[in-house]
PDB file of C-alpha atoms in Angstrom:
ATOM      1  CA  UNK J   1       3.500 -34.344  14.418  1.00 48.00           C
ATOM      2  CA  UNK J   2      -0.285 -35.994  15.348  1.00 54.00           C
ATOM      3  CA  UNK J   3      -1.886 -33.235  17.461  1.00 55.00           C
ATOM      4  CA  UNK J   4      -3.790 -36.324  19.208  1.00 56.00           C
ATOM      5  CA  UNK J   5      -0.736 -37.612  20.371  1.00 56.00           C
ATOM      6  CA  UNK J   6      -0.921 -40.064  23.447  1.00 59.00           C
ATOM      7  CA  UNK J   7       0.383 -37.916  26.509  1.00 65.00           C
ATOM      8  CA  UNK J   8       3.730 -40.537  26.715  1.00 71.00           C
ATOM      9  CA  UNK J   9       4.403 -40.178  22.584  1.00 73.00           C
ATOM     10  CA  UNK J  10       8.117 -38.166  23.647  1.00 82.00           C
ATOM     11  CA  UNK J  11       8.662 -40.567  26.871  1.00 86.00           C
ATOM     12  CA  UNK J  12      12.062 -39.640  26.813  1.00 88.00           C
ATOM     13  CA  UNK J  13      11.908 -36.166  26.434  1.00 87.00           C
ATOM     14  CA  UNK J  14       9.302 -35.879  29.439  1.00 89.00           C
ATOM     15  CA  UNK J  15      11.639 -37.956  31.621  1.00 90.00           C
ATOM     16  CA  UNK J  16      14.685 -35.589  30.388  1.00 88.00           C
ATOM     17  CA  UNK J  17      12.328 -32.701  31.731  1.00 89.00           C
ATOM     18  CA  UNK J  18      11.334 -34.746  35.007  1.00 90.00           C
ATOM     19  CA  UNK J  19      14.726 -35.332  35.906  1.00 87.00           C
ATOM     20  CA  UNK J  20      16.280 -31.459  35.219  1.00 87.00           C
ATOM     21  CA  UNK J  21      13.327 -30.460  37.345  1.00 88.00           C
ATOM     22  CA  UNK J  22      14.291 -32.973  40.372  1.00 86.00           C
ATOM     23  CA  UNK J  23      17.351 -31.724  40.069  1.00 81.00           C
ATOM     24  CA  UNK J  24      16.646 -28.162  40.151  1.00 80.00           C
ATOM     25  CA  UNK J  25      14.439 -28.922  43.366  1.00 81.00           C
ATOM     26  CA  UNK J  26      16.336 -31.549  45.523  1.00 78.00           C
ATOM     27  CA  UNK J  27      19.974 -31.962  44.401  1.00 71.00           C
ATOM     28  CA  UNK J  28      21.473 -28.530  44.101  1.00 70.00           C
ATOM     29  CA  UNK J  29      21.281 -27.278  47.975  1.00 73.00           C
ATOM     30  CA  UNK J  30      21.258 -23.562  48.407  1.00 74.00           C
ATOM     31  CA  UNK J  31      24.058 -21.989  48.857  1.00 74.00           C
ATOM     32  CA  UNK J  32      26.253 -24.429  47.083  1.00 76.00           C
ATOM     33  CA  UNK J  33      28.513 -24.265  44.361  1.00 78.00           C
ATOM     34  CA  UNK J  34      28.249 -25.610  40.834  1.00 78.00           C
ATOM     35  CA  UNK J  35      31.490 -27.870  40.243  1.00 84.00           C
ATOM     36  CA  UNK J  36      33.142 -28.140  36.575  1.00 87.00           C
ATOM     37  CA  UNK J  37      31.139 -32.238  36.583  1.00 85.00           C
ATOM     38  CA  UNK J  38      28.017 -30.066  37.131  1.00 85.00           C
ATOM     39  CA  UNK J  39      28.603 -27.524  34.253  1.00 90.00           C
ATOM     40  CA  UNK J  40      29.932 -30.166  32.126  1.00 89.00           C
ATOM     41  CA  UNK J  41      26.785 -32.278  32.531  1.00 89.00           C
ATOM     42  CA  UNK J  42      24.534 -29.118  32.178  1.00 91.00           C
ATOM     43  CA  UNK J  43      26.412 -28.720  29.052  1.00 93.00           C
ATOM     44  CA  UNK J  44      26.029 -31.935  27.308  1.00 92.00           C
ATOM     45  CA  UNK J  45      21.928 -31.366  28.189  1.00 92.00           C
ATOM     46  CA  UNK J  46      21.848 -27.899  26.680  1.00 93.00           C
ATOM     47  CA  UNK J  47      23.477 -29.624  23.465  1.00 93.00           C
ATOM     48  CA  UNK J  48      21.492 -32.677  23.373  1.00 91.00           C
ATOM     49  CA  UNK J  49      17.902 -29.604  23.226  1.00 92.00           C
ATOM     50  CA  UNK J  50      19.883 -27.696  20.992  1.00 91.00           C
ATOM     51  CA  UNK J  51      20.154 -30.457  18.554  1.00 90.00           C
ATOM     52  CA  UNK J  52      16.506 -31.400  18.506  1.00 91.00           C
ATOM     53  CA  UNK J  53      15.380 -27.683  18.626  1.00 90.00           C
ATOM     54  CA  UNK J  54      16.934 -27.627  15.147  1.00 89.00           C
ATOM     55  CA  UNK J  55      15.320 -30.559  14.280  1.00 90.00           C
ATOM     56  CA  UNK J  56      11.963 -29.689  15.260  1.00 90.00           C
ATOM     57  CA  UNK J  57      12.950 -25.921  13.802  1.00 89.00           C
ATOM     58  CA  UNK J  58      13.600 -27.384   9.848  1.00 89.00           C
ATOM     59  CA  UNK J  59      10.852 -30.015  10.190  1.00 92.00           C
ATOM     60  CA  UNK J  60       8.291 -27.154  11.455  1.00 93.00           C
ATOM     61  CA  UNK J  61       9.686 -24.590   9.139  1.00 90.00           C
ATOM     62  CA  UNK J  62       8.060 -26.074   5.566  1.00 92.00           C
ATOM     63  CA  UNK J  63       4.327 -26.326   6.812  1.00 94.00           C
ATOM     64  CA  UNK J  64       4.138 -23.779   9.407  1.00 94.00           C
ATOM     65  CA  UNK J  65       6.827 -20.903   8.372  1.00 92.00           C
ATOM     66  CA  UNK J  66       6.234 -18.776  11.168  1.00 92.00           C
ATOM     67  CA  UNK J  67       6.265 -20.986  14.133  1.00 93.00           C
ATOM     68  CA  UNK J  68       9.544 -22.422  12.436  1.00 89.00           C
ATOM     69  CA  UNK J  69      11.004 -18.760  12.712  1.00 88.00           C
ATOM     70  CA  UNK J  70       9.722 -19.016  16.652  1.00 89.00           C
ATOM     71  CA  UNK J  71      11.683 -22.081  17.162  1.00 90.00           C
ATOM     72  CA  UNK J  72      14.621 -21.192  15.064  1.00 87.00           C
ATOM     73  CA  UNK J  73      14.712 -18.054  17.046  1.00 87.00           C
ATOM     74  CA  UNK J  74      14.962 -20.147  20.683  1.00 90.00           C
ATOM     75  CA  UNK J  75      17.587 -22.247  18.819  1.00 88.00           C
ATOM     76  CA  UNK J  76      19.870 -19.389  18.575  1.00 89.00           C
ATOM     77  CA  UNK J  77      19.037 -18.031  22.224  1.00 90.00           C
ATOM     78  CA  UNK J  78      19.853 -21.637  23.706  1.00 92.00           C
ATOM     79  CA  UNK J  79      22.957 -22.035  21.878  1.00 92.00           C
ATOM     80  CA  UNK J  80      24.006 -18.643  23.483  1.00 91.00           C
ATOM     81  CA  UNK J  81      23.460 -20.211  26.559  1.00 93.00           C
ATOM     82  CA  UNK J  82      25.051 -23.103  25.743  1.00 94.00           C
ATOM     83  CA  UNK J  83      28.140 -20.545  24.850  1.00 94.00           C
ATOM     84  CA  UNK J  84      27.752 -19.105  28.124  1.00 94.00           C
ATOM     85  CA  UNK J  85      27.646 -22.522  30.248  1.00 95.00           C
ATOM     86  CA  UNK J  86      30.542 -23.393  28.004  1.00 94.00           C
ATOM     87  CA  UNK J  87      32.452 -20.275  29.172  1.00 94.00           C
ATOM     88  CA  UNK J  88      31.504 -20.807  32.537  1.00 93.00           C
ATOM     89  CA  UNK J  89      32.778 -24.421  32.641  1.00 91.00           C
ATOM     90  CA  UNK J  90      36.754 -22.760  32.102  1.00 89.00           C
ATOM     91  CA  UNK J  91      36.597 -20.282  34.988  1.00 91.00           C
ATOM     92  CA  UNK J  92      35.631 -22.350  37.376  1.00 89.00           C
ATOM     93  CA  UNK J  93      38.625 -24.018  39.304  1.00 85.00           C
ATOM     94  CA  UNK J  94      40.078 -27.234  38.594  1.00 77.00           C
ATOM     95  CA  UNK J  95      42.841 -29.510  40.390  1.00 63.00           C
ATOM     96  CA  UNK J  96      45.110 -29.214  37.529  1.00 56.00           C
ATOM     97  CA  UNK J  97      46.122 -25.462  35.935  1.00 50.00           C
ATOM     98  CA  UNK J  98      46.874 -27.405  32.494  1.00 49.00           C
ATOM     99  CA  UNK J  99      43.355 -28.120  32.065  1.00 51.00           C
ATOM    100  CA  UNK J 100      42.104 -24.680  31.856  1.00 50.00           C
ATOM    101  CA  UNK J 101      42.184 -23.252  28.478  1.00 56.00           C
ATOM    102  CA  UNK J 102      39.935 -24.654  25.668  1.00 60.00           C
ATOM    103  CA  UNK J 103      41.483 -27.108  23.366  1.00 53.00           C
ATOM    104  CA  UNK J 104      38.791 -28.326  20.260  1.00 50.00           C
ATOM    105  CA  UNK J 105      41.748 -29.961  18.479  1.00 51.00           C
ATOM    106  CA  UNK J 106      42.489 -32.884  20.929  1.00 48.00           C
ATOM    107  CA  UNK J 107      40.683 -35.991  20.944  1.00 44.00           C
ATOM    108  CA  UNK J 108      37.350 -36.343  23.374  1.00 44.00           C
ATOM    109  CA  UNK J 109      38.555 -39.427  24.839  1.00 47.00           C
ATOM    110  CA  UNK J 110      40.775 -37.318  27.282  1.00 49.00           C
ATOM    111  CA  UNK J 111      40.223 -35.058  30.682  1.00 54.00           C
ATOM    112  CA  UNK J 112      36.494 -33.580  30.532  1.00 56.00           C
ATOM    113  CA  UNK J 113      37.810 -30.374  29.177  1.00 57.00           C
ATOM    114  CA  UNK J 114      38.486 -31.992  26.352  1.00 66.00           C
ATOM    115  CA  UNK J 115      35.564 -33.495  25.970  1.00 82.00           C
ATOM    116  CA  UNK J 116      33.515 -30.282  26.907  1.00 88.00           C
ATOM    117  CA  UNK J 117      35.151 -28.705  24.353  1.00 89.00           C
ATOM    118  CA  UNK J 118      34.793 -31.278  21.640  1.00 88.00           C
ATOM    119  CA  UNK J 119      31.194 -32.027  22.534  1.00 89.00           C
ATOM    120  CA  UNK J 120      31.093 -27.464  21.775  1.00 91.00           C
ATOM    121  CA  UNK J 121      33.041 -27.699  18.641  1.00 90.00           C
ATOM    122  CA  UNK J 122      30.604 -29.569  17.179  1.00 88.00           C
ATOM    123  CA  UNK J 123      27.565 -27.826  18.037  1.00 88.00           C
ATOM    124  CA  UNK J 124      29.271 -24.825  16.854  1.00 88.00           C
ATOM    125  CA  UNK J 125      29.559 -26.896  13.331  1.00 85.00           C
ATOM    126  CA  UNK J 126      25.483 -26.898  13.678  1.00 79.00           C
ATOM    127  CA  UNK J 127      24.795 -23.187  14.650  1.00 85.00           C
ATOM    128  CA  UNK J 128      27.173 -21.523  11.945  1.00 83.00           C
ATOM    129  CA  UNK J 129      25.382 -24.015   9.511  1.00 81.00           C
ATOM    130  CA  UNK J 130      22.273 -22.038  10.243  1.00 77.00           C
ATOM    131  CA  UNK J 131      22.808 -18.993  11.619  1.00 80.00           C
ATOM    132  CA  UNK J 132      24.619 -15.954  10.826  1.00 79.00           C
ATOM    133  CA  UNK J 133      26.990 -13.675  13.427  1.00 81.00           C
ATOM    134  CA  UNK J 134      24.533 -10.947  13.543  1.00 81.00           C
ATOM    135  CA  UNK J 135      21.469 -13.734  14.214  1.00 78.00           C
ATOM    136  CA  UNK J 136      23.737 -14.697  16.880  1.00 77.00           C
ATOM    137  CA  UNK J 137      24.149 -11.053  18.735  1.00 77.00           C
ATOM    138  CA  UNK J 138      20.724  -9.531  18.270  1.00 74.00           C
ATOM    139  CA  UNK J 139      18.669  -8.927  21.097  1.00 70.00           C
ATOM    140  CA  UNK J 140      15.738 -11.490  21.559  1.00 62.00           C
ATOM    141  CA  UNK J 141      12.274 -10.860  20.281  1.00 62.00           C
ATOM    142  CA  UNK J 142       9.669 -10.452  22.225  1.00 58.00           C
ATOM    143  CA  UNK J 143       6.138 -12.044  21.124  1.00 58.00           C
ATOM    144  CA  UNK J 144       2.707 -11.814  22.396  1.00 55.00           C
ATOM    145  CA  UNK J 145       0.874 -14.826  22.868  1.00 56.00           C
ATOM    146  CA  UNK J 146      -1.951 -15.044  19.938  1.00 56.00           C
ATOM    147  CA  UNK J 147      -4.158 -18.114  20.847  1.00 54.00           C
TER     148      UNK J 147
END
């Protein structure tokens, strides 16, 4: 990557961030509940950084070894959290009681548990790939900032 970038070289990725952060501010009242639309959504966003994190991990990882450790480390922590949304997503209620278990084996093109689940399936595929069981549980590292 050019350190002299132009400031709008990852437009998409800045208007990605824009948008979470409008969201965050204006469209989630207080006091309000997240809805299984909501999760799901959250979901497919948390997938979509997890994905380029492990791009930007192996690409790092050859010049710069231990930044590519640093971002292979946030990699696994947002795939836990993607685990965790995932979770979430199933215990919150839903107007049919069939829908509520996890099925990865159906086809995505059905009720969005189905694709929630698919869409997790596969970014399981990526993280086992990668990263082992014990990666997965370890407690995060803590760094200091060396500038």
């Amino acid at each position: 990557m050019n350190a002299h970038a132009a400031p709008d070289s990852h437009p998409y990725l800045r208007a990605a961030t824009a948008g979470v952060r409008h969201h965050t501010r204006n469209l989630l009242p207080p006091g309000s509940n997240a809805d299984r639309s909501h999760v799901d959504v959250l979901h497919a966003h948390l997938t979509g950084l997890h994905q380029l994190l492990d791009q930007l991990a192996e690409a790092t990882r050859p010049p710069h070894p231990a930044a590519g450790r640093h971002l292979a480390t946030a990699h696994t922590r947002l795939w836990q959290a993607t685990a965790e949304v995932h979770a979430a997503f199933h215990l919150l209620p839903t107007a049919s009681a069939s829908f509520t278990e996890c099925h990865p084996d159906q086809l995505p093109g059905g009720p969005m548990v189905l694709t929630i689940c698919q869409r997790h399936l596969a970014a399981g595929h990526a993280v086992r790939r990668r990263t082992t069981p014990t990666d997965l549980t370890s407690p995060p590292r803590t760094t200091a900032c060396v500038r």
